[in-house]
XYZ file of C-alpha atoms in Angstrom:
600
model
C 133.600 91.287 91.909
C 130.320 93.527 92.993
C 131.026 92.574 96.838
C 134.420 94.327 96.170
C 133.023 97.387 94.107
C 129.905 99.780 94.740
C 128.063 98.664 91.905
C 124.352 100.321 92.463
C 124.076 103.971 93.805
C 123.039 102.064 97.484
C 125.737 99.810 96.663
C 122.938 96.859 95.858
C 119.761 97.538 93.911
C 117.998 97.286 97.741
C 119.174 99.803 98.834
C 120.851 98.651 102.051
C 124.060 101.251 101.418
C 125.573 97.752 103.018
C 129.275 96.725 102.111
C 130.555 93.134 103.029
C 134.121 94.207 102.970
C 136.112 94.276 106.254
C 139.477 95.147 105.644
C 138.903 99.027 108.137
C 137.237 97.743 111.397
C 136.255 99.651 114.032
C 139.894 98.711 115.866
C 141.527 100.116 112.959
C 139.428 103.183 111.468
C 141.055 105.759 114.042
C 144.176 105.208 111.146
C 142.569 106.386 108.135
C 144.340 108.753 105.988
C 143.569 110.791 102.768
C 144.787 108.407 100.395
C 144.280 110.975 96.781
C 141.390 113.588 95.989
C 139.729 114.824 92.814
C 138.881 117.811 91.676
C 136.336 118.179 88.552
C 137.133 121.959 87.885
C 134.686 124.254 89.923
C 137.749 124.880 92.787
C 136.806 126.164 95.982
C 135.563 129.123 97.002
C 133.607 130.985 100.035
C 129.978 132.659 100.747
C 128.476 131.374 97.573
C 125.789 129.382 96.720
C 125.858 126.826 93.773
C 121.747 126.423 93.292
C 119.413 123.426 93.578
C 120.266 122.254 90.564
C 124.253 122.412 90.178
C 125.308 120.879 93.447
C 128.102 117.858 93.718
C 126.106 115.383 95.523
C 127.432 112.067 93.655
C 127.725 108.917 94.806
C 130.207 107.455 92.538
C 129.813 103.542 91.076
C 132.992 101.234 91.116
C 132.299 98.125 88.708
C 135.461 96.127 87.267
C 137.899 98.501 88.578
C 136.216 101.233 86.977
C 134.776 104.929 89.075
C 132.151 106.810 87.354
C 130.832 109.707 88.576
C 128.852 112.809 86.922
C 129.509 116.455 87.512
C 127.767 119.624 87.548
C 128.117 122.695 86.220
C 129.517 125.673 87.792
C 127.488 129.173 86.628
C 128.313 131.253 89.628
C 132.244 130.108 89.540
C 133.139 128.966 86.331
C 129.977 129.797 83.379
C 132.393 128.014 80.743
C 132.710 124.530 83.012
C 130.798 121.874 81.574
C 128.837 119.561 83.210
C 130.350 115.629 83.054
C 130.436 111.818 83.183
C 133.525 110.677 84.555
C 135.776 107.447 84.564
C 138.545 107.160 87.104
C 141.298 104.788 88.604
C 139.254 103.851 91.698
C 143.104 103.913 93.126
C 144.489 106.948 92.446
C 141.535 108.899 90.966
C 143.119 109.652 87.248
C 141.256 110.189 84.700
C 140.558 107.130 82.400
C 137.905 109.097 80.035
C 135.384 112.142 80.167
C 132.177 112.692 78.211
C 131.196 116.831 78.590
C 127.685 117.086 78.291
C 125.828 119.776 76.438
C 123.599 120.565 79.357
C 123.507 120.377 82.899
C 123.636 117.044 84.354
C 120.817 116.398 86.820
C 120.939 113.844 90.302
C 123.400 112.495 92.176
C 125.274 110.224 90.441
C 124.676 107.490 87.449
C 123.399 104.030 86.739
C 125.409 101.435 85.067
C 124.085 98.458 82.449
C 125.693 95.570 81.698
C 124.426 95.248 78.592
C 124.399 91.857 76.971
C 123.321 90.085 73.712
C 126.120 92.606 71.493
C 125.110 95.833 73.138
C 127.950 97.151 75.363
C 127.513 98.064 78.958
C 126.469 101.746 79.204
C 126.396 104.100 81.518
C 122.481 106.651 81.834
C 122.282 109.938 83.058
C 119.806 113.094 82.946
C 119.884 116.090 81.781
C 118.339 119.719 81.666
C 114.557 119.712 80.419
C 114.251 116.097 81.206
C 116.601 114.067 79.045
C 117.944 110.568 79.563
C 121.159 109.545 77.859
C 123.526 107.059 78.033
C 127.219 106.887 77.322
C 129.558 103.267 76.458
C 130.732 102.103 79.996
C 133.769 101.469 78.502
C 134.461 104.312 76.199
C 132.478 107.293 77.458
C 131.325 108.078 74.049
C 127.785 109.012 73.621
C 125.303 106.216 72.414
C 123.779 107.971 69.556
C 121.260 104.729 68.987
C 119.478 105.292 72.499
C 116.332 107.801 71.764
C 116.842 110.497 69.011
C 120.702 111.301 68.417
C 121.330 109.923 71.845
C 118.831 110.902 74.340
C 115.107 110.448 75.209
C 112.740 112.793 76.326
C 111.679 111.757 79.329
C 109.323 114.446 79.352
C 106.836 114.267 76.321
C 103.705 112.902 77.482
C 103.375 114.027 80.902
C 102.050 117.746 79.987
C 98.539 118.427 78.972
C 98.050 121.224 76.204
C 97.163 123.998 78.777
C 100.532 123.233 80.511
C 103.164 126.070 79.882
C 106.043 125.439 77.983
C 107.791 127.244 80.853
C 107.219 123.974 82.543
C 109.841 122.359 80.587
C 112.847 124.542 82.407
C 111.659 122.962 85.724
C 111.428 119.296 84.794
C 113.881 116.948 85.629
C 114.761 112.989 86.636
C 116.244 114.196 89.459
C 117.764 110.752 90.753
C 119.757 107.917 89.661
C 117.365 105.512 87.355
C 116.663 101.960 88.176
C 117.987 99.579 86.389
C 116.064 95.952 86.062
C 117.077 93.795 83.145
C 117.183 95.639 80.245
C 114.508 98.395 81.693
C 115.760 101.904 82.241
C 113.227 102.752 85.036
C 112.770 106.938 85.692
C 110.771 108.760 88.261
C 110.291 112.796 87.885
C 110.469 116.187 89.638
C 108.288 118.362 88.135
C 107.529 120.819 91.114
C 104.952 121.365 93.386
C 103.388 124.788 91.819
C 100.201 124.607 89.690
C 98.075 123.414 88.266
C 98.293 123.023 85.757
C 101.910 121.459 85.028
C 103.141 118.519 83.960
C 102.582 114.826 86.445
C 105.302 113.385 87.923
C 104.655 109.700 86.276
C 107.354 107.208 86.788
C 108.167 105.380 82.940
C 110.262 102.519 82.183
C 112.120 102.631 78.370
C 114.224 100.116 76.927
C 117.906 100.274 77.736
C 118.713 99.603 73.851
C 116.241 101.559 71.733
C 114.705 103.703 74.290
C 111.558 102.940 73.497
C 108.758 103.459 76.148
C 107.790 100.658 77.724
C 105.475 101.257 80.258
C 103.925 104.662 82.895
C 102.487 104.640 86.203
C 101.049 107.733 86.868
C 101.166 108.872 90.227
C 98.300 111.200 89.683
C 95.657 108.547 88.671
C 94.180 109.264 85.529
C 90.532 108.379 84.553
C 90.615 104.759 84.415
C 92.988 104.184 87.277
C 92.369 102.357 90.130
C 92.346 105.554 93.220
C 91.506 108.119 90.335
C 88.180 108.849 92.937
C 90.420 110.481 95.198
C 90.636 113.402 93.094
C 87.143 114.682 93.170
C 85.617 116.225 90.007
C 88.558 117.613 87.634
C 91.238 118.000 90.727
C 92.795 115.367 89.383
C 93.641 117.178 85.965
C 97.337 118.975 84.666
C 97.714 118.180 89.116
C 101.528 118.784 89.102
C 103.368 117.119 91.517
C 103.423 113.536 93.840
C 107.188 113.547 92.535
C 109.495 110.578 92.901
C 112.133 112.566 94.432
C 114.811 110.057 95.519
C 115.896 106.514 93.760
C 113.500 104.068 93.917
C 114.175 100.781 95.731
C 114.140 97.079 93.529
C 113.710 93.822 95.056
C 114.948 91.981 91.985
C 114.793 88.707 92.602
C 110.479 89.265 92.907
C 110.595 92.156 90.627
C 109.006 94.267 92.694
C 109.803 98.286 92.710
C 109.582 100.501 95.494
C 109.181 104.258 95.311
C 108.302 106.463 98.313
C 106.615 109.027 96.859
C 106.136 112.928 97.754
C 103.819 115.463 98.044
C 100.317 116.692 96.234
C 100.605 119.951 94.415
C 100.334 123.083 95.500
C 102.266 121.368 98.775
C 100.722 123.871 101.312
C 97.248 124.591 100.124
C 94.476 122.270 99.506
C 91.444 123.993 99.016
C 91.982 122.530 95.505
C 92.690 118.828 96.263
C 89.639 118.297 98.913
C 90.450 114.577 98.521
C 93.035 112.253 100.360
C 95.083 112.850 97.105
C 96.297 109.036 96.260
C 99.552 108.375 95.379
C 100.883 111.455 97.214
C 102.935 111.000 100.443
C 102.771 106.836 99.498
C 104.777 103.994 99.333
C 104.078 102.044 96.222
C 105.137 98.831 94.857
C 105.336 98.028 91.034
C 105.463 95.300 89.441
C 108.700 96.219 87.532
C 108.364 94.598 84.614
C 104.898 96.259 83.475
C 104.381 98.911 86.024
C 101.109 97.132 87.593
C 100.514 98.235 91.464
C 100.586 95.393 93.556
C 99.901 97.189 96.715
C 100.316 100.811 98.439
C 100.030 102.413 101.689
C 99.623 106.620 102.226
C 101.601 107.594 105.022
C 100.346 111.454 105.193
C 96.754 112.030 104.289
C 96.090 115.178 102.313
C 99.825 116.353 103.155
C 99.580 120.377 104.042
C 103.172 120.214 105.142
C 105.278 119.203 102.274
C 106.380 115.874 104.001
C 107.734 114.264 101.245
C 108.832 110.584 101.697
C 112.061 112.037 100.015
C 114.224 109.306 101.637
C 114.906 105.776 99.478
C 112.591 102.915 100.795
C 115.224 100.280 102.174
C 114.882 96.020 101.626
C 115.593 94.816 105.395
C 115.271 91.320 106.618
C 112.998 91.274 110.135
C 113.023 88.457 112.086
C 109.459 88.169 114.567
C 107.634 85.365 116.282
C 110.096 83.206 114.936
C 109.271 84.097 111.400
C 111.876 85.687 109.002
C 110.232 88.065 107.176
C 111.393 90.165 103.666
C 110.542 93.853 104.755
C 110.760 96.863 103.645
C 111.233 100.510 105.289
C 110.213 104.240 104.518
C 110.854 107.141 106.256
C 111.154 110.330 105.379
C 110.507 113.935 106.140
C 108.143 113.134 108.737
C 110.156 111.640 110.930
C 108.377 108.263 111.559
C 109.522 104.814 110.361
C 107.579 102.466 108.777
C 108.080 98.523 108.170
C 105.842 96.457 105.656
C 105.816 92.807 104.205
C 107.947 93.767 100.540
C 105.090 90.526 98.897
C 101.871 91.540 100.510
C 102.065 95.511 101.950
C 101.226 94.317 105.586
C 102.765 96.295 108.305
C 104.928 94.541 110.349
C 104.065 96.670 113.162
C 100.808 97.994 113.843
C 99.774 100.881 112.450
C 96.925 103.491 114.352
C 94.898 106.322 112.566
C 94.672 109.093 114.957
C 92.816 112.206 115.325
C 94.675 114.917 114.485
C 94.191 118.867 115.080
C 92.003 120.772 112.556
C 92.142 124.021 110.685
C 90.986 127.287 110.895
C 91.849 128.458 107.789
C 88.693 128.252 105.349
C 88.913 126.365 102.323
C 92.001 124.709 103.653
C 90.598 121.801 105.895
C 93.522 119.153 107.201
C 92.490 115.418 107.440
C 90.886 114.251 110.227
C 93.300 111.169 110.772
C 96.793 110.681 110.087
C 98.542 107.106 110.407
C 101.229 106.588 113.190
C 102.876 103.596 113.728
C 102.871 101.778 117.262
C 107.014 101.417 116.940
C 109.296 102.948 116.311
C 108.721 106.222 118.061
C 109.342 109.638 116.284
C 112.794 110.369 115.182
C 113.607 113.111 117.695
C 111.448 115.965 118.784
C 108.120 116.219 117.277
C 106.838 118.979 119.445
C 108.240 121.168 121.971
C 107.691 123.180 126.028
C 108.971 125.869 127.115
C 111.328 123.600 129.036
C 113.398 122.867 125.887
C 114.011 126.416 125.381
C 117.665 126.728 124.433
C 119.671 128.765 127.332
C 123.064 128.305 125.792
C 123.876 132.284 125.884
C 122.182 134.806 127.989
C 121.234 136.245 124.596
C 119.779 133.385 122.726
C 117.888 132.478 126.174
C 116.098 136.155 126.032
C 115.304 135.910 122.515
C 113.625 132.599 122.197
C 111.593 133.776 125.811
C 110.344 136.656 123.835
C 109.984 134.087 120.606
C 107.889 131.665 122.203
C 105.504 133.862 124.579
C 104.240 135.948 121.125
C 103.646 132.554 119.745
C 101.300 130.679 121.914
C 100.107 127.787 121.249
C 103.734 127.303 120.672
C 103.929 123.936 119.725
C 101.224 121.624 119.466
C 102.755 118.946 118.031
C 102.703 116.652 114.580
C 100.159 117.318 111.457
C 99.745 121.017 113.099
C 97.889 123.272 110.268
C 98.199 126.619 109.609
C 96.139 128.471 111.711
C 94.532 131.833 111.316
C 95.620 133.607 114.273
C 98.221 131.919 116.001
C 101.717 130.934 115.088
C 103.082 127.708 115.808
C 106.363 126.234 116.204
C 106.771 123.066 113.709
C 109.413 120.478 113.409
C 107.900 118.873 110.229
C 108.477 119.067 106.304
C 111.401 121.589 104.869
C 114.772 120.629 106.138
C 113.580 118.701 109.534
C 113.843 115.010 110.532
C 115.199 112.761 107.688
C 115.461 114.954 103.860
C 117.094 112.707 101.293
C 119.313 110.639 103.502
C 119.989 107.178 102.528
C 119.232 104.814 105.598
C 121.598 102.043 105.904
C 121.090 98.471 107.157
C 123.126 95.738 108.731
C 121.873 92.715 108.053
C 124.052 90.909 111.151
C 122.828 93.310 113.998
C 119.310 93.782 112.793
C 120.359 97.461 112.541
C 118.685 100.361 110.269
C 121.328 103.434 110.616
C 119.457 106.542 109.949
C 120.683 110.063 110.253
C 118.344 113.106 110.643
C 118.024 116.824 111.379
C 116.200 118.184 114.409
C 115.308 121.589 112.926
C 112.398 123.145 114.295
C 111.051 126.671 112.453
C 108.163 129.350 113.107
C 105.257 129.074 110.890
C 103.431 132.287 110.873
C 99.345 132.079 110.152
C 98.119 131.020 106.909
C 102.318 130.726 105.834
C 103.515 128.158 103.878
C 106.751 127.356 106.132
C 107.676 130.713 107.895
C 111.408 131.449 109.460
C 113.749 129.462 111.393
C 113.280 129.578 115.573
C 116.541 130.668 115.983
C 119.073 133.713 116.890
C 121.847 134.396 114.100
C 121.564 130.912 113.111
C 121.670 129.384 116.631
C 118.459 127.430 117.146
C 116.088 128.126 120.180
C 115.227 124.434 121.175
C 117.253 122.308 122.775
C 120.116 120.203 121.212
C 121.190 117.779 119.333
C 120.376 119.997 116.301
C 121.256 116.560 114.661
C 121.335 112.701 114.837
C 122.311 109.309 114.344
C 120.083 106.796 115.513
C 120.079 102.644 115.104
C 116.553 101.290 114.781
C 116.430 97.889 115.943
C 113.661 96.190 113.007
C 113.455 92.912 114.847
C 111.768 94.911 117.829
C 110.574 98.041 116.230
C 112.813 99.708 119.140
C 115.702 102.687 119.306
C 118.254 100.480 119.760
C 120.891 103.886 120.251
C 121.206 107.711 119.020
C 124.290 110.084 119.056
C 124.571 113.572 118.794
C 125.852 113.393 114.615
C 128.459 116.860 114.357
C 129.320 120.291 115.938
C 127.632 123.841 115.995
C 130.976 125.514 115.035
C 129.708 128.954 115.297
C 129.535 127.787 119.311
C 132.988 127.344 119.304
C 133.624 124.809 122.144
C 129.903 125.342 123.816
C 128.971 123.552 120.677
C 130.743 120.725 120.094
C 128.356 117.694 120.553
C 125.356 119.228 120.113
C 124.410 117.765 116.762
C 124.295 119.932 113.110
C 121.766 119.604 110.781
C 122.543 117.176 107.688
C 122.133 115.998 104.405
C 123.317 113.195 102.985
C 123.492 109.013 103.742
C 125.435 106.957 105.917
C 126.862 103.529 104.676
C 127.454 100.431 107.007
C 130.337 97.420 106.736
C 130.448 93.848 107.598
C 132.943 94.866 109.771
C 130.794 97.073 112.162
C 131.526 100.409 111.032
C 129.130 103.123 109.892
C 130.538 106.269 107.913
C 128.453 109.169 107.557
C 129.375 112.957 106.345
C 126.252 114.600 105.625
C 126.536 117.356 108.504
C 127.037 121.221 107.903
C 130.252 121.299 109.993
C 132.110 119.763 107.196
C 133.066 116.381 109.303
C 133.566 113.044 107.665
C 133.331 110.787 110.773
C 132.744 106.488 111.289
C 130.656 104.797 114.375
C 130.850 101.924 116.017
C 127.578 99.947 114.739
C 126.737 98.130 117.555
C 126.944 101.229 119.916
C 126.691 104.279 118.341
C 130.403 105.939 119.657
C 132.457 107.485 117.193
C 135.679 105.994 116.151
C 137.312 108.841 113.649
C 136.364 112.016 112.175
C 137.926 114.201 109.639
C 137.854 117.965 108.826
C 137.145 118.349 104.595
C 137.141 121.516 102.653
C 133.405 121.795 102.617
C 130.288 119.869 103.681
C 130.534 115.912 102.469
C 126.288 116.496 101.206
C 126.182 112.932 99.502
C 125.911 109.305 100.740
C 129.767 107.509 100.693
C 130.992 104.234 99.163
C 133.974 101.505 99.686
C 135.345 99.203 97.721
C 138.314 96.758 97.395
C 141.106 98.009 94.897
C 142.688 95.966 92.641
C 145.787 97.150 94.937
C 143.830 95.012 97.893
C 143.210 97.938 100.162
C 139.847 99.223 101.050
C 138.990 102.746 100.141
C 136.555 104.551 101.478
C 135.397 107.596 99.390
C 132.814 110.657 99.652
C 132.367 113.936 97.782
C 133.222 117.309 100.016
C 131.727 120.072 98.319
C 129.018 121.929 100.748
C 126.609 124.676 98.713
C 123.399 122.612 100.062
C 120.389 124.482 102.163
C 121.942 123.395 105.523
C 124.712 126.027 104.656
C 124.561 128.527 102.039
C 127.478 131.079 102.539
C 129.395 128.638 103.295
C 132.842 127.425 101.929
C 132.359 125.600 98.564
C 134.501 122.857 97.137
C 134.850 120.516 94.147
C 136.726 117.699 95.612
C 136.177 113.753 95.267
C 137.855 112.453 98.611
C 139.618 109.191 99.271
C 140.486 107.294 102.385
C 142.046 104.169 103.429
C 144.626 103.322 105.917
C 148.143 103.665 106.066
């Protein structure tokens, strides 16, 4: 019955976001039709902005015929609408139960637990302040014996007594947990300000009592292996290295994978001096007692807030006639990266090169960063004047005057801030691949990603700076945004589409890409479907070549990763949230609907 549902939040613990079923093929897709929809309570509304926090990003679970989904709250819309776990008719999208929640329901979506041995499936979420609860699977009532009165805090622990109690506001388990036998398996965002504030460790508790089993701190602490990269007290209260998206479980080794992000404060680091292990890593646990087995930092001494914010993915990679269990990051900086899952080795070589320095005292950048040999950067990485956008005689004059006040311009990746120049940057912030599930077909060799191509001025000694762009039009060449098929038997592109329209363009900008958030999922039957972009699209591609078979206007932007399953009614569904209110668009329309497809 799990090949039929979407059981794990990348439909298997992997996450390959890969569904066997193959019922809507890509000769059939163009006939999808909007088969029911779902609306949790917010409504819809325009030129508002929800708030990091509060934003419908779920990607539901269907397990034994059963939806569940969580829900935010609404305190620009609605103050009174309570935040929710969900159980619906995967069919029609009724209402089977809801739990309301006391506080504000954090991540994008749940994670469901068997159970076993007398103890009922259940269903864990987060909450406000760092919580973890969990409600019965079957009856959504809250399990009062998990933690104190039904909830653990996640939180105590991880703050050092100079650590403001502010602190606790900001701290959350921002994800879906990992589930591996009866471990309940959290990771952490507590911010990037400080020190001091509290570390972003990653804890495993029992799914019955709630009991603590066992940390890894991300930060290490005196006594940890790496703690010497945090020269004299550096190391101490050092907020950040957050686990921002869902870690990735290979559970028949028991291995975890988290891609981890950035060292704290993200843009200064006269106070980190060190190469700041595990920020900017991919490590593997061993997920039964939280032991590394191995690591590998993909940004040294990150001044960029390049975040491996996207989930590592379990791919199979067949080379010199070896088949090989892999697994891939990517992530905000754009590259992609393949290692042995067992032993950490890359599967393609890897090269430390020299990279430009600073001119900002106190903030030095590393001398080296690693790039691999293959697969080349997910679209630009730097920029001439050639790629100057001339789409209107007014953007065209613009950018001119833009780029000849900001010389050097662009001077490509791991650029630091510099004290009397600005530069042009397509790294960290909303560029290349954010949070965006990757998706992999195990039949083609295929690893789907979708990314942004958003480029922005950083100003001397600024953090980030303001978007290159004219009244939201951006002054580098299109696409604005992608979908790209990286062949991981090769290492090579294997094809990339323009992913979505620059409605505000009108017809000069349809194919030209729009910037996204959110995954794409792939089928056995050769179909990718991907939302995600900011002109509120739900569209499916041909795997194999990249063209697009369908696309579908929703009320808002579809900002989460999608899911299909078999009904119990034998048709396919193929389901994604439409709400918009992310970064990509704020002022945009705002919705509250669950939407359903399948065909006729």
């Amino acid at each position: 019955m799990a090949q039929q549902g979407w059981p794990n939040y990348g439909h298997d613990p992997g996450p390959a976001d890969y569904s066997p079923l193959h019922q809507i093929t890509t000769k059939n897709v163009s006939q999808l039709r909007q088969a029911w929809v779902y609306h949790y309570g917010a409504g819809d509304s325009k030129g508002g902005f929800l708030g990091l926090d509060y934003r419908f990003e779920v990607t539901p679970l269907v397990i034994n015929d059963v939806m569940y989904i969580s829900t935010p709250t609404a305190p620009k819309r609605q103050p009174s609408l309570k935040s929710a776990i969900v159980a619906l008719q995967p069919e029609t999208g009724k209402v089977i139960w809801k739990y309301e929640s006391p506080a504000n329901i954090h991540g994008r979506g749940v994670a469901y637990w068997p159970g076993g041995h007398g103890t009922d499936p259940r269903i864990f979420f987060a909450t406000d302040g760092g919580y973890l609860s969990a409600v019965d699977a079957k009856t959504g009532e809250l399990v009062i014996s998990f933690g104190v009165d039904g909830r653990v805090d996640a939180y105590a622990g991880v703050a050092g007594p100079d650590v403001s109690p502010v602190w606790r506001t900001r701290y959350t388990v921002p994800n879906p947990v990992t589930i591996y036998r009866d471990l309940v398996i959290t990771g952490a965002r507590p911010g990037e300000l400080g020190p001091p504030g509290p570390r972003g460790d990653i804890r495993a508790w029992d799914a019955r009592s709630g009991a603590l089993v066992w940390t890894f701190h991300t930060v290490p602490q005196p006594g940890d292996a790496n703690h010497d990269t945090w020269p004299g007290d550096s190391w101490k209260d050092r907020t950040g290295v957050n686990m921002w998206s869902v870690m990735t479980l290979d559970s028949n080794r028991g291995i975890l994978f988290a891609g981890l992000g950035s060292a704290s404060p993200d843009a200064e680091g006269a106070g980190r001096p060190g190469p700041d292990l595990y920020s900017d890593s991919l490590v593997a646990l061993d997920a039964a007692t939280g032991k590394l087995l191995w690591y590998h930092q993909l940004v040294h001494h990150d001044l960029w807030d390049l975040d491996l914010s996207t989930p590592p993915a379990l791919v199979t990679v067949k080379k010199d006639g070896k088949t090989i269990p892999a697994v891939a990051q990517t992530g905000k900086l754009g590259y992609v990266f393949f290692f042995n899952r067992v032993n950490g080795d890359p599967i393609y070589p890897i090269v430390e090169t020299p990279m430009p320095t600073s001119d900002v005292a106190n903030n030095p950048a590393w001398p080296t960063q690693p790039i691999p040999s293959t697969p080349p950067h997910l679209g630009p990485i730097s920029m001439t004047r050639a790629d100057l956008d001339t789409v209107t005689p007014q953007l065209a004059a613009y950018c001119t005057k833009v780029w000849n006040t900001s010389h050097p311009a662009s001077l490509g990746p791991y650029t630091p801030a510099l004290t009397n120049e600005a530069t042009i940057s397509f790294q960290g912030g909303l560029s290349s691949v954010n949070w965006n599930h990757p998706s992999f077909d195990p039949k083609l060799g295929y690893l789907f990603i979708n990314f942004s191509n958003n480029g922005g001025m950083r100003s001397p000694q600024k953090r980030f700076g303001t978007a290159f762009s004219l009244n939201g039009v951006p002054c580098y060449a299109p696409p604005w945004g992608e979908l790209a098929a990286v062949n991981v038997n090769t290492g090579k592109i294997a094809w990339t589409t323009p992913l979505g329209n620059w409605t505000s363009l009108g017809a000069q900008g349809i194919g030209r890409g729009a910037f996204n958030l959110g995954g794409n999922i792939a089928t056995a039957a050769g179909v990718i479907f991907v939302a995600a972009t900011a002109d509120h699209t739900f569209r499916a591609f041909d795997a194999e070549t990249g063209k697009q078979l369908w696309a579908t206007e929703m009320p808002a932007g579809g900002h989460a990763t999608p899911i299909t399953y078999m009904g119990h009614n034998g048709k396919q569904y193929v389901v994604v949230v439409a709400a918009g209110g992310t970064a990509i668009e704020r002022g945009g329309e705002l919705s509250d609907a669950l939407m359903a497809f399948a065909l006729p």
